Amino acid sequence: MTAFIDPKSVPQRKLYTGEYIPGIGMGTFGSDRFTPDQVSAAVAGAIEVGYRLFDCAAVYGNEDLIGEVFQAAFDKGTVKREELFITTKVWNDMHGKGDVLLSCAKSLRDLHLDCIDLFFVHWPFPNYHAPGCDGDSRNPNSKPFSVDEFMNTWRQCEKLVDMGLVRYIGMSNMTIPKLEAVLPLCRIKPVAIEMELHPCFQQPELFDYCIAHEIQPIGFCPIGSPTRPDRDKTPDDVADIQVPELVEIAKAHNVHPAVICLKWAVQRGQIPIPFSIHENEYVSNLKCTTEDPLTDEEMAVLKSIDKNNRLIKGQVFLWEGANDWEDLWDLDGTITK
Ligand SMILES: NC(=O)c1ccc[n+]([C@@H]2O[C@H](COP(=O)([O-])OP(=O)(O)OC[C@H]3O[C@@H](n4cnc5c(N)ncnc54)[C@H](OP(=O)(O)O)[C@@H]3O)[C@@H](O)[C@H]2O)c1
């Protein structure tokens, strides 16, 4: 029999609106390694075992199949629509006037939904690269971040809320300088920021900034994305699940190190969105949030292993005149132009 983890036993997070949402979800980015069919089959299995939050995106190229899975689950009565919290994201080539609505309409159609729970701006600039392109490829039309351009995109997202097509809006791949520039201009505040978060990349300043502004951090690559495409790997990257202190804690709890990454994430307060097509993995990823918590001492050890190791560097979004990928992340505290 398939395992079932009661969604009521899974930790919840309170949004600034007062609504509670699941404290862990499932990612759906199959990338080069997993086919859309494998990803949608995993989503079907994940609903059955008790996942209630799914992180989708137009650019993942699988929303149509995932939508069929949602529809089948609603038809079968496995889950009611209002029991799921579904996010999606507008891709960089759909930031222009009128395009955000088109992107949202396509995601709604593909996902078989009347309303999206949380709609993200995937990256804060319209710099487009074709899925699967080489890490060295550059788009000559790429531009540095512009507050005006971003706000034009955000205004369209706000309109989606007004129209009842999405319930909440959020931002992804932001930095503190960019948030400082745009938050005061928002009519509707982002309810969440999606950002890379794993034990070797804890982003404490950005995480604390979000908490201080009552914006929920959602952590991507929570296990250190071991299956990300080779083009996103560099020789300096550290594998979270091989860090000795983390492996030691995993041994003490008799679990895979991946599970320790997720316990840490949930106990710290972000919402991790691990991905896996393997039932044993996605079951243990959800179950681990309901039992055998890490001790304060273990949380302190994990806090100390941060290596500031960003995995998704975003180099394919660089514009002409930019130095290197660090320019995307405003490391000197100002927006890099
Ligand atoms: N907003 C953004 O820009 C952005 C960027 C990147 C990702 N995301 C989102 O974040 C999600 C997660 O990121 P990710 O998929 O890159 O990385 P991840 O969740 O850190 O890593 C996924 C990989 O970890 C392994 N894994 C998962 N559970 C495991 C377990 N219990 N034991 C052992 N191994 C386990 C699986 O590899 P094996 O198959 O080899 O077991 C799986 O493919 C994505 O799917 C996507 O929804 C968003």
mmCIF file of C-alpha atoms and ligand atoms in Angstrom:
data_model
loop_
_atom_site.group_PDB
_atom_site.id
_atom_site.type_symbol
_atom_site.label_atom_id
_atom_site.label_comp_id
_atom_site.label_asym_id
_atom_site.label_seq_id
_atom_site.Cartn_x
_atom_site.Cartn_y
_atom_site.Cartn_z
ATOM 1 C CA MET A 1 0.000 0.000 0.000
ATOM 2 C CA THR A 2 1.202 3.502 -0.801
ATOM 3 C CA ALA A 3 2.276 5.501 2.237
ATOM 4 C CA PHE A 4 -0.009 8.331 3.291
ATOM 5 C CA ILE A 5 1.179 11.249 5.349
ATOM 6 C CA ASP A 6 -1.743 13.185 6.777
ATOM 7 C CA PRO A 7 -1.385 16.744 5.422
ATOM 8 C CA LYS A 8 -2.647 17.986 8.801
ATOM 9 C CA SER A 9 0.495 16.567 10.409
ATOM 10 C CA VAL A 10 2.785 18.514 8.048
ATOM 11 C CA PRO A 11 4.082 21.843 9.438
ATOM 12 C CA GLN A 12 2.322 24.930 8.073
ATOM 13 C CA ARG A 13 3.530 28.499 7.464
ATOM 14 C CA LYS A 14 1.436 31.592 8.088
ATOM 15 C CA LEU A 15 1.394 34.204 5.322
ATOM 16 C CA TYR A 16 1.057 37.914 6.125
ATOM 17 C CA THR A 17 -2.585 37.635 5.116
ATOM 18 C CA GLY A 18 -3.176 35.164 7.952
ATOM 19 C CA GLU A 19 -3.602 32.151 5.647
ATOM 20 C CA TYR A 20 -1.676 28.978 6.466
ATOM 21 C CA ILE A 21 0.035 27.057 3.666
ATOM 22 C CA PRO A 22 2.048 23.807 3.682
ATOM 23 C CA GLY A 23 5.545 24.131 5.133
ATOM 24 C CA ILE A 24 6.989 21.879 2.407
ATOM 25 C CA GLY A 25 6.069 21.309 -1.239
ATOM 26 C CA MET A 26 7.277 19.484 -4.300
ATOM 27 C CA GLY A 27 9.313 20.982 -7.132
ATOM 28 C CA THR A 28 8.452 20.101 -10.730
ATOM 29 C CA PHE A 29 11.557 21.063 -12.725
ATOM 30 C CA GLY A 30 12.570 17.930 -14.621
ATOM 31 C CA SER A 31 15.259 19.820 -16.540
ATOM 32 C CA ASP A 32 17.339 17.718 -18.966
ATOM 33 C CA ARG A 33 17.288 14.618 -16.792
ATOM 34 C CA PHE A 34 13.608 13.773 -16.355
ATOM 35 C CA THR A 35 10.819 13.775 -18.938
ATOM 36 C CA PRO A 36 7.534 15.659 -18.477
ATOM 37 C CA ASP A 37 5.825 12.262 -18.146
ATOM 38 C CA GLN A 38 8.116 11.252 -15.298
ATOM 39 C CA VAL A 39 7.527 14.565 -13.531
ATOM 40 C CA SER A 40 3.734 14.432 -13.884
ATOM 41 C CA ALA A 41 3.691 10.800 -12.700
ATOM 42 C CA ALA A 42 5.619 11.930 -9.620
ATOM 43 C CA VAL A 43 3.094 14.737 -9.024
ATOM 44 C CA ALA A 44 0.277 12.170 -9.219
ATOM 45 C CA GLY A 45 2.071 9.971 -6.678
ATOM 46 C CA ALA A 46 2.865 12.935 -4.466
ATOM 47 C CA ILE A 47 -0.792 13.991 -4.253
ATOM 48 C CA GLU A 48 -1.668 10.425 -3.233
ATOM 49 C CA VAL A 49 0.913 10.416 -0.431
ATOM 50 C CA GLY A 50 -0.177 13.771 0.957
ATOM 51 C CA TYR A 51 1.741 16.620 -0.730
ATOM 52 C CA ARG A 52 -0.445 19.693 -0.972
ATOM 53 C CA LEU A 53 1.929 22.342 -2.399
ATOM 54 C CA PHE A 54 3.395 22.132 -5.922
ATOM 55 C CA ASP A 55 5.902 24.528 -7.439
ATOM 56 C CA CYS A 56 5.322 24.806 -11.194
ATOM 57 C CA ALA A 57 6.602 27.162 -13.900
ATOM 58 C CA ALA A 58 5.736 27.870 -17.504
ATOM 59 C CA VAL A 59 9.351 27.319 -18.555
ATOM 60 C CA TYR A 60 9.468 23.796 -17.103
ATOM 61 C CA GLY A 61 7.479 22.706 -20.165
ATOM 62 C CA ASN A 62 5.288 20.215 -18.317
ATOM 63 C CA GLU A 63 2.314 22.201 -17.017
ATOM 64 C CA ASP A 64 -0.073 20.573 -19.506
ATOM 65 C CA LEU A 65 0.705 17.079 -18.162
ATOM 66 C CA ILE A 66 0.693 18.229 -14.545
ATOM 67 C CA GLY A 67 -2.687 19.869 -15.215
ATOM 68 C CA GLU A 68 -4.078 16.511 -16.355
ATOM 69 C CA VAL A 69 -2.858 15.008 -13.096
ATOM 70 C CA PHE A 70 -4.572 17.754 -11.052
ATOM 71 C CA GLN A 71 -7.804 17.286 -13.017
ATOM 72 C CA ALA A 72 -7.728 13.513 -12.506
ATOM 73 C CA ALA A 73 -7.125 13.956 -8.770
ATOM 74 C CA PHE A 74 -10.081 16.362 -8.507
ATOM 75 C CA ASP A 75 -12.308 14.044 -10.589
ATOM 76 C CA LYS A 76 -11.343 11.010 -8.528
ATOM 77 C CA GLY A 77 -11.921 12.931 -5.314
ATOM 78 C CA THR A 78 -8.362 12.271 -4.111
ATOM 79 C CA VAL A 79 -8.137 15.926 -3.212
ATOM 80 C CA LYS A 80 -10.299 19.042 -3.500
ATOM 81 C CA ARG A 81 -9.007 22.042 -5.423
ATOM 82 C CA GLU A 82 -8.941 24.190 -2.285
ATOM 83 C CA GLU A 83 -6.736 21.643 -0.519
ATOM 84 C CA LEU A 84 -3.893 22.230 -3.004
ATOM 85 C CA PHE A 85 -1.606 25.267 -3.062
ATOM 86 C CA ILE A 86 -0.277 25.640 -6.613
ATOM 87 C CA THR A 87 2.385 28.089 -7.689
ATOM 88 C CA THR A 88 3.604 28.940 -11.156
ATOM 89 C CA LYS A 89 5.899 31.544 -12.712
ATOM 90 C CA VAL A 90 6.042 33.857 -15.693
ATOM 91 C CA TRP A 91 9.197 33.265 -17.763
ATOM 92 C CA ASN A 92 11.589 36.008 -18.807
ATOM 93 C CA ASP A 93 10.321 36.297 -22.386
ATOM 94 C CA MET A 94 6.802 37.198 -21.191
ATOM 95 C CA HIS A 95 7.415 40.408 -19.201
ATOM 96 C CA GLY A 96 6.223 42.809 -21.924
ATOM 97 C CA LYS A 97 2.969 44.763 -21.922
ATOM 98 C CA GLY A 98 0.056 42.297 -22.016
ATOM 99 C CA ASP A 99 2.333 39.262 -21.977
ATOM 100 C CA VAL A 100 2.020 38.478 -18.264
ATOM 101 C CA LEU A 101 -1.729 37.988 -18.691
ATOM 102 C CA LEU A 102 -1.099 35.742 -21.705
ATOM 103 C CA SER A 103 1.405 33.674 -19.718
ATOM 104 C CA CYS A 104 -0.977 33.386 -16.775
ATOM 105 C CA ALA A 105 -3.864 32.407 -19.080
ATOM 106 C CA LYS A 106 -1.737 29.656 -20.638
ATOM 107 C CA SER A 107 -0.660 28.327 -17.245
ATOM 108 C CA LEU A 108 -4.285 28.351 -16.056
ATOM 109 C CA ARG A 109 -5.355 26.442 -19.159
ATOM 110 C CA ASP A 110 -2.476 23.971 -18.983
ATOM 111 C CA LEU A 111 -2.874 23.384 -15.260
ATOM 112 C CA HIS A 112 -6.684 22.973 -15.568
ATOM 113 C CA LEU A 113 -7.281 25.687 -12.977
ATOM 114 C CA ASP A 114 -9.559 28.732 -12.613
ATOM 115 C CA CYS A 115 -7.138 30.445 -10.279
ATOM 116 C CA ILE A 116 -3.455 30.093 -9.387
ATOM 117 C CA ASP A 117 -2.619 30.322 -5.695
ATOM 118 C CA LEU A 118 0.741 32.047 -6.089
ATOM 119 C CA PHE A 119 2.136 33.552 -9.288
ATOM 120 C CA PHE A 120 5.850 34.415 -9.365
ATOM 121 C CA VAL A 121 7.986 36.615 -11.546
ATOM 122 C CA HIS A 122 10.600 33.897 -12.206
ATOM 123 C CA TRP A 123 13.580 36.250 -12.711
ATOM 124 C CA PRO A 124 13.568 40.013 -12.176
ATOM 125 C CA PHE A 125 14.528 40.941 -15.757
ATOM 126 C CA PRO A 126 13.371 40.003 -19.258
ATOM 127 C CA ASN A 127 16.665 38.337 -20.183
ATOM 128 C CA TYR A 128 15.706 35.271 -22.128
ATOM 129 C CA HIS A 129 17.652 32.162 -22.919
ATOM 130 C CA ALA A 130 16.337 29.099 -24.637
ATOM 131 C CA PRO A 131 15.769 26.103 -22.327
ATOM 132 C CA GLY A 132 18.730 23.743 -22.384
ATOM 133 C CA CYS A 133 21.168 26.275 -23.830
ATOM 134 C CA ASP A 134 24.875 26.054 -23.093
ATOM 135 C CA GLY A 135 26.192 27.829 -19.964
ATOM 136 C CA ASP A 136 28.390 30.089 -22.116
ATOM 137 C CA SER A 137 25.553 31.278 -24.342
ATOM 138 C CA ARG A 138 24.511 34.933 -24.062
ATOM 139 C CA ASN A 139 21.513 36.773 -25.478
ATOM 140 C CA PRO A 140 22.683 40.082 -27.033
ATOM 141 C CA ASN A 141 19.329 41.661 -26.016
ATOM 142 C CA SER A 142 19.889 41.007 -22.305
ATOM 143 C CA LYS A 143 19.826 44.099 -20.081
ATOM 144 C CA PRO A 144 20.689 44.890 -16.478
ATOM 145 C CA PHE A 145 17.845 45.054 -13.949
ATOM 146 C CA SER A 146 15.633 48.115 -14.274
ATOM 147 C CA VAL A 147 13.223 49.204 -11.529
ATOM 148 C CA ASP A 148 10.828 50.678 -14.124
ATOM 149 C CA GLU A 149 10.806 47.559 -16.264
ATOM 150 C CA PHE A 150 10.339 45.321 -13.250
ATOM 151 C CA MET A 151 7.482 47.443 -11.943
ATOM 152 C CA ASN A 152 5.771 47.274 -15.346
ATOM 153 C CA THR A 153 5.837 43.492 -14.987
ATOM 154 C CA TRP A 154 4.753 43.656 -11.344
ATOM 155 C CA ARG A 155 1.816 45.965 -12.164
ATOM 156 C CA GLN A 156 0.584 43.275 -14.559
ATOM 157 C CA CYS A 157 0.863 40.710 -11.760
ATOM 158 C CA GLU A 158 -1.140 43.010 -9.466
ATOM 159 C CA LYS A 159 -3.791 43.192 -12.166
ATOM 160 C CA LEU A 160 -4.017 39.380 -12.189
ATOM 161 C CA VAL A 161 -4.942 39.536 -8.495
ATOM 162 C CA ASP A 162 -7.564 42.223 -9.252
ATOM 163 C CA MET A 163 -8.980 39.992 -11.989
ATOM 164 C CA GLY A 164 -9.231 37.000 -9.634
ATOM 165 C CA LEU A 165 -6.899 34.912 -11.790
ATOM 166 C CA VAL A 166 -4.280 34.538 -9.069
ATOM 167 C CA ARG A 167 -4.636 34.767 -5.284
ATOM 168 C CA TYR A 168 -1.116 35.894 -4.385
ATOM 169 C CA ILE A 169 1.930 37.174 -6.213
ATOM 170 C CA GLY A 170 5.590 36.653 -5.472
ATOM 171 C CA MET A 171 9.110 37.335 -6.707
ATOM 172 C CA SER A 172 12.003 34.962 -7.319
ATOM 173 C CA ASN A 173 15.775 35.311 -7.610
ATOM 174 C CA MET A 174 15.735 38.723 -5.920
ATOM 175 C CA THR A 175 18.407 40.492 -3.877
ATOM 176 C CA ILE A 176 18.071 42.900 -0.951
ATOM 177 C CA PRO A 177 19.051 45.975 -3.055
ATOM 178 C CA LYS A 178 16.406 45.082 -5.653
ATOM 179 C CA LEU A 179 13.763 44.483 -2.961
ATOM 180 C CA GLU A 180 14.638 47.782 -1.291
ATOM 181 C CA ALA A 181 14.031 49.515 -4.623
ATOM 182 C CA VAL A 182 10.750 47.837 -5.550
ATOM 183 C CA LEU A 183 8.911 46.989 -2.312
ATOM 184 C CA PRO A 184 7.953 50.608 -1.562
ATOM 185 C CA LEU A 185 6.409 50.809 -5.060
ATOM 186 C CA CYS A 186 4.271 47.671 -4.786
ATOM 187 C CA ARG A 187 0.514 48.160 -4.435
ATOM 188 C CA ILE A 188 0.296 44.462 -3.598
ATOM 189 C CA LYS A 189 3.202 43.169 -1.528
ATOM 190 C CA PRO A 190 4.743 39.817 -2.516
ATOM 191 C CA VAL A 191 3.539 37.106 -0.187
ATOM 192 C CA ALA A 192 6.668 35.016 -0.793
ATOM 193 C CA ILE A 193 10.132 35.223 -2.312
ATOM 194 C CA GLU A 194 11.510 32.073 -3.960
ATOM 195 C CA MET A 195 15.262 31.824 -3.566
ATOM 196 C CA GLU A 196 18.047 29.261 -3.531
ATOM 197 C CA LEU A 197 18.370 27.875 0.006
ATOM 198 C CA HIS A 198 20.242 24.783 1.195
ATOM 199 C CA PRO A 199 22.696 24.111 4.038
ATOM 200 C CA CYS A 200 25.703 25.216 1.945
ATOM 201 C CA PHE A 201 23.869 28.351 0.752
ATOM 202 C CA GLN A 202 21.782 29.765 3.572
ATOM 203 C CA GLN A 203 21.548 33.410 2.435
ATOM 204 C CA PRO A 204 21.080 34.588 6.055
ATOM 205 C CA GLU A 205 20.758 38.299 5.186
ATOM 206 C CA LEU A 206 18.107 37.806 2.500
ATOM 207 C CA PHE A 207 16.298 35.214 4.619
ATOM 208 C CA ASP A 208 16.196 37.582 7.627
ATOM 209 C CA TYR A 209 15.135 40.468 5.390
ATOM 210 C CA CYS A 210 12.148 38.459 4.147
ATOM 211 C CA ILE A 211 11.130 37.415 7.648
ATOM 212 C CA ALA A 212 11.436 41.022 8.886
ATOM 213 C CA HIS A 213 9.145 42.140 6.032
ATOM 214 C CA GLU A 214 6.654 39.292 6.657
ATOM 215 C CA ILE A 215 7.423 37.736 3.289
ATOM 216 C CA GLN A 216 7.632 33.928 3.296
ATOM 217 C CA PRO A 217 10.928 32.516 1.959
ATOM 218 C CA ILE A 218 10.476 29.511 -0.334
ATOM 219 C CA GLY A 219 13.712 27.577 -0.783
ATOM 220 C CA PHE A 220 14.661 26.010 -4.104
ATOM 221 C CA CYS A 221 17.389 23.398 -4.611
ATOM 222 C CA PRO A 222 16.876 22.439 -0.932
ATOM 223 C CA ILE A 223 19.014 19.293 -1.282
ATOM 224 C CA GLY A 224 21.694 21.079 -3.277
ATOM 225 C CA SER A 225 20.171 19.987 -6.592
ATOM 226 C CA PRO A 226 22.398 16.937 -7.201
ATOM 227 C CA THR A 227 20.656 16.199 -10.524
ATOM 228 C CA ARG A 228 20.900 19.706 -11.989
ATOM 229 C CA PRO A 229 22.269 19.814 -15.538
ATOM 230 C CA ASP A 230 26.047 19.679 -15.927
ATOM 231 C CA ARG A 231 26.007 23.124 -17.538
ATOM 232 C CA ASP A 232 24.952 24.533 -14.132
ATOM 233 C CA LYS A 233 27.815 22.806 -12.290
ATOM 234 C CA THR A 234 31.215 24.328 -11.560
ATOM 235 C CA PRO A 235 34.303 22.604 -10.082
ATOM 236 C CA ASP A 236 34.048 24.709 -6.885
ATOM 237 C CA ASP A 237 30.513 23.587 -6.040
ATOM 238 C CA VAL A 238 30.123 21.690 -2.778
ATOM 239 C CA ALA A 239 27.643 18.782 -2.551
ATOM 240 C CA ASP A 240 25.483 19.452 0.502
ATOM 241 C CA ILE A 241 24.698 15.769 0.999
ATOM 242 C CA GLN A 242 28.414 14.960 1.303
ATOM 243 C CA VAL A 243 29.338 17.566 3.917
ATOM 244 C CA PRO A 244 30.793 15.496 6.823
ATOM 245 C CA GLU A 245 28.865 17.251 9.623
ATOM 246 C CA LEU A 246 25.609 16.761 7.742
ATOM 247 C CA VAL A 247 26.403 13.124 6.963
ATOM 248 C CA GLU A 248 27.148 12.593 10.667
ATOM 249 C CA ILE A 249 23.755 14.012 11.685
ATOM 250 C CA ALA A 250 22.069 11.838 9.040
ATOM 251 C CA LYS A 251 23.741 8.754 10.556
ATOM 252 C CA ALA A 252 22.499 9.714 14.015
ATOM 253 C CA HIS A 253 18.923 9.932 12.669
ATOM 254 C CA ASN A 254 19.346 6.879 10.427
ATOM 255 C CA VAL A 255 18.197 8.752 7.320
ATOM 256 C CA HIS A 256 19.656 9.890 3.984
ATOM 257 C CA PRO A 257 21.499 13.249 4.199
ATOM 258 C CA ALA A 258 18.868 14.701 1.811
ATOM 259 C CA VAL A 259 16.312 14.309 4.566
ATOM 260 C CA ILE A 260 18.482 16.288 6.981
ATOM 261 C CA CYS A 261 18.595 19.178 4.481
ATOM 262 C CA LEU A 262 14.790 19.223 4.518
ATOM 263 C CA LYS A 263 14.367 18.926 8.278
ATOM 264 C CA TRP A 264 16.795 21.830 8.663
ATOM 265 C CA ALA A 265 14.888 23.907 6.083
ATOM 266 C CA VAL A 266 11.475 23.363 7.649
ATOM 267 C CA GLN A 267 12.714 23.948 11.201
ATOM 268 C CA ARG A 268 14.509 27.122 10.099
ATOM 269 C CA GLY A 269 11.282 28.497 8.602
ATOM 270 C CA GLN A 270 11.598 28.428 4.833
ATOM 271 C CA ILE A 271 9.325 26.273 2.665
ATOM 272 C CA PRO A 272 11.571 23.777 0.841
ATOM 273 C CA ILE A 273 10.338 22.450 -2.507
ATOM 274 C CA PRO A 274 12.415 19.303 -3.101
ATOM 275 C CA PHE A 275 12.056 17.460 -6.363
ATOM 276 C CA SER A 276 12.180 13.721 -6.908
ATOM 277 C CA ILE A 277 10.521 11.270 -9.264
ATOM 278 C CA HIS A 278 11.267 8.369 -6.891
ATOM 279 C CA GLU A 279 8.430 7.421 -4.586
ATOM 280 C CA ASN A 280 10.671 6.309 -1.713
ATOM 281 C CA GLU A 281 12.402 9.711 -1.844
ATOM 282 C CA TYR A 282 9.362 11.940 -2.085
ATOM 283 C CA VAL A 283 7.652 9.953 0.663
ATOM 284 C CA SER A 284 10.604 10.317 3.038
ATOM 285 C CA ASN A 285 10.953 14.004 2.100
ATOM 286 C CA LEU A 286 7.400 14.704 3.282
ATOM 287 C CA LYS A 287 7.357 12.274 6.203
ATOM 288 C CA CYS A 288 10.572 13.641 7.703
ATOM 289 C CA THR A 289 8.853 16.950 8.469
ATOM 290 C CA THR A 290 6.396 15.187 10.776
ATOM 291 C CA GLU A 291 8.777 13.226 13.025
ATOM 292 C CA ASP A 292 12.144 13.102 14.774
ATOM 293 C CA PRO A 293 13.115 16.804 14.641
ATOM 294 C CA LEU A 294 16.701 18.011 14.723
ATOM 295 C CA THR A 295 17.963 19.189 18.095
ATOM 296 C CA ASP A 296 18.995 22.803 18.721
ATOM 297 C CA GLU A 297 22.608 21.601 18.745
ATOM 298 C CA GLU A 298 22.198 19.922 15.341
ATOM 299 C CA MET A 299 20.525 23.064 13.953
ATOM 300 C CA ALA A 300 23.516 25.072 15.215
ATOM 301 C CA VAL A 301 25.994 22.673 13.547
ATOM 302 C CA LEU A 302 24.090 22.953 10.258
ATOM 303 C CA LYS A 303 24.006 26.742 10.536
ATOM 304 C CA SER A 304 27.792 26.703 10.838
ATOM 305 C CA ILE A 305 28.382 24.700 7.630
ATOM 306 C CA ASP A 306 27.148 27.498 5.328
ATOM 307 C CA LYS A 307 29.672 27.806 2.494
ATOM 308 C CA ASN A 308 27.983 30.617 0.551
ATOM 309 C CA ASN A 309 27.908 28.183 -2.370
ATOM 310 C CA ARG A 310 25.358 29.469 -4.886
ATOM 311 C CA LEU A 311 24.558 26.709 -7.398
ATOM 312 C CA ILE A 312 22.188 28.499 -9.795
ATOM 313 C CA LYS A 313 24.453 31.358 -10.797
ATOM 314 C CA GLY A 314 22.326 32.614 -13.683
ATOM 315 C CA GLN A 315 25.277 33.336 -15.985
ATOM 316 C CA VAL A 316 23.138 32.810 -19.101
ATOM 317 C CA PHE A 317 21.180 35.958 -18.156
ATOM 318 C CA LEU A 318 24.208 38.262 -18.229
ATOM 319 C CA TRP A 319 24.059 41.364 -20.375
ATOM 320 C CA GLU A 320 26.761 42.871 -22.532
ATOM 321 C CA GLY A 321 29.218 44.756 -20.357
ATOM 322 C CA ALA A 322 28.570 42.646 -17.247
ATOM 323 C CA ASN A 323 31.687 41.161 -15.672
ATOM 324 C CA ASP A 324 30.546 37.796 -14.403
ATOM 325 C CA TRP A 325 27.623 36.016 -12.763
ATOM 326 C CA GLU A 326 28.212 37.823 -9.461
ATOM 327 C CA ASP A 327 26.853 40.969 -11.150
ATOM 328 C CA LEU A 328 23.406 39.363 -11.078
ATOM 329 C CA TRP A 329 23.422 39.195 -7.317
ATOM 330 C CA ASP A 330 24.329 42.775 -6.267
ATOM 331 C CA LEU A 331 27.103 41.571 -3.961
ATOM 332 C CA ASP A 332 28.389 45.073 -3.168
ATOM 333 C CA GLY A 333 24.995 46.083 -1.776
ATOM 334 C CA THR A 334 23.869 48.152 -4.769
ATOM 335 C CA ILE A 335 22.026 47.161 -7.920
ATOM 336 C CA THR A 336 24.719 46.324 -10.493
ATOM 337 C CA LYS A 337 24.168 48.173 -13.749
HETATM 338 N N1 LIG B 1 12.685 29.855 -8.831
HETATM 339 C C1 LIG B 1 13.722 29.345 -9.462
HETATM 340 O O1 LIG B 1 14.440 30.040 -10.205
HETATM 341 C C2 LIG B 1 14.059 27.890 -9.274
HETATM 342 C C3 LIG B 1 15.353 27.433 -9.622
HETATM 343 C C4 LIG B 1 15.651 26.080 -9.435
HETATM 344 C C5 LIG B 1 14.696 25.227 -8.910
HETATM 345 N N2 LIG B 1 13.428 25.687 -8.604
HETATM 346 C C6 LIG B 1 12.390 24.778 -8.030
HETATM 347 O O2 LIG B 1 12.963 24.050 -6.946
HETATM 348 C C7 LIG B 1 12.733 22.655 -7.137
HETATM 349 C C8 LIG B 1 13.811 21.841 -6.462
HETATM 350 O O3 LIG B 1 15.078 22.140 -6.976
HETATM 351 P P1 LIG B 1 15.979 21.044 -7.684
HETATM 352 O O4 LIG B 1 15.092 20.030 -8.306
HETATM 353 O O5 LIG B 1 16.949 21.734 -8.549
HETATM 354 O O6 LIG B 1 16.868 20.463 -6.501
HETATM 355 P P2 LIG B 1 16.710 19.559 -5.197
HETATM 356 O O7 LIG B 1 15.287 19.384 -4.818
HETATM 357 O O8 LIG B 1 17.657 20.144 -4.233
HETATM 358 O O9 LIG B 1 17.337 18.180 -5.689
HETATM 359 C C9 LIG B 1 16.594 17.260 -6.433
HETATM 360 C C10 LIG B 1 17.326 15.921 -6.531
HETATM 361 O O10 LIG B 1 17.674 15.467 -5.217
HETATM 362 C C11 LIG B 1 17.597 14.067 -5.144
HETATM 363 N N3 LIG B 1 16.727 13.702 -3.992
HETATM 364 C C12 LIG B 1 15.501 14.193 -3.687
HETATM 365 N N4 LIG B 1 15.031 13.620 -2.568
HETATM 366 C C13 LIG B 1 15.973 12.727 -2.151
HETATM 367 C C14 LIG B 1 16.067 11.833 -1.068
HETATM 368 N N5 LIG B 1 15.105 11.717 -0.153
HETATM 369 N N6 LIG B 1 17.184 11.054 -0.972
HETATM 370 C C15 LIG B 1 18.175 11.153 -1.883
HETATM 371 N N7 LIG B 1 18.147 12.001 -2.948
HETATM 372 C C16 LIG B 1 17.065 12.773 -3.068
HETATM 373 C C17 LIG B 1 16.963 13.566 -6.443
HETATM 374 O O11 LIG B 1 18.006 12.996 -7.230
HETATM 375 P P3 LIG B 1 17.917 11.478 -7.754
HETATM 376 O O12 LIG B 1 16.851 11.445 -8.785
HETATM 377 O O13 LIG B 1 19.296 11.205 -8.292
HETATM 378 O O14 LIG B 1 17.577 10.622 -6.551
HETATM 379 C C18 LIG B 1 16.456 14.831 -7.105
HETATM 380 O O15 LIG B 1 16.520 14.825 -8.505
HETATM 381 C C19 LIG B 1 12.656 22.513 -8.663
HETATM 382 O O16 LIG B 1 12.063 21.297 -9.058
HETATM 383 C C20 LIG B 1 11.844 23.747 -9.021
HETATM 384 O O17 LIG B 1 10.462 23.532 -8.784
HETATM 385 C C21 LIG B 1 13.118 27.008 -8.758
#
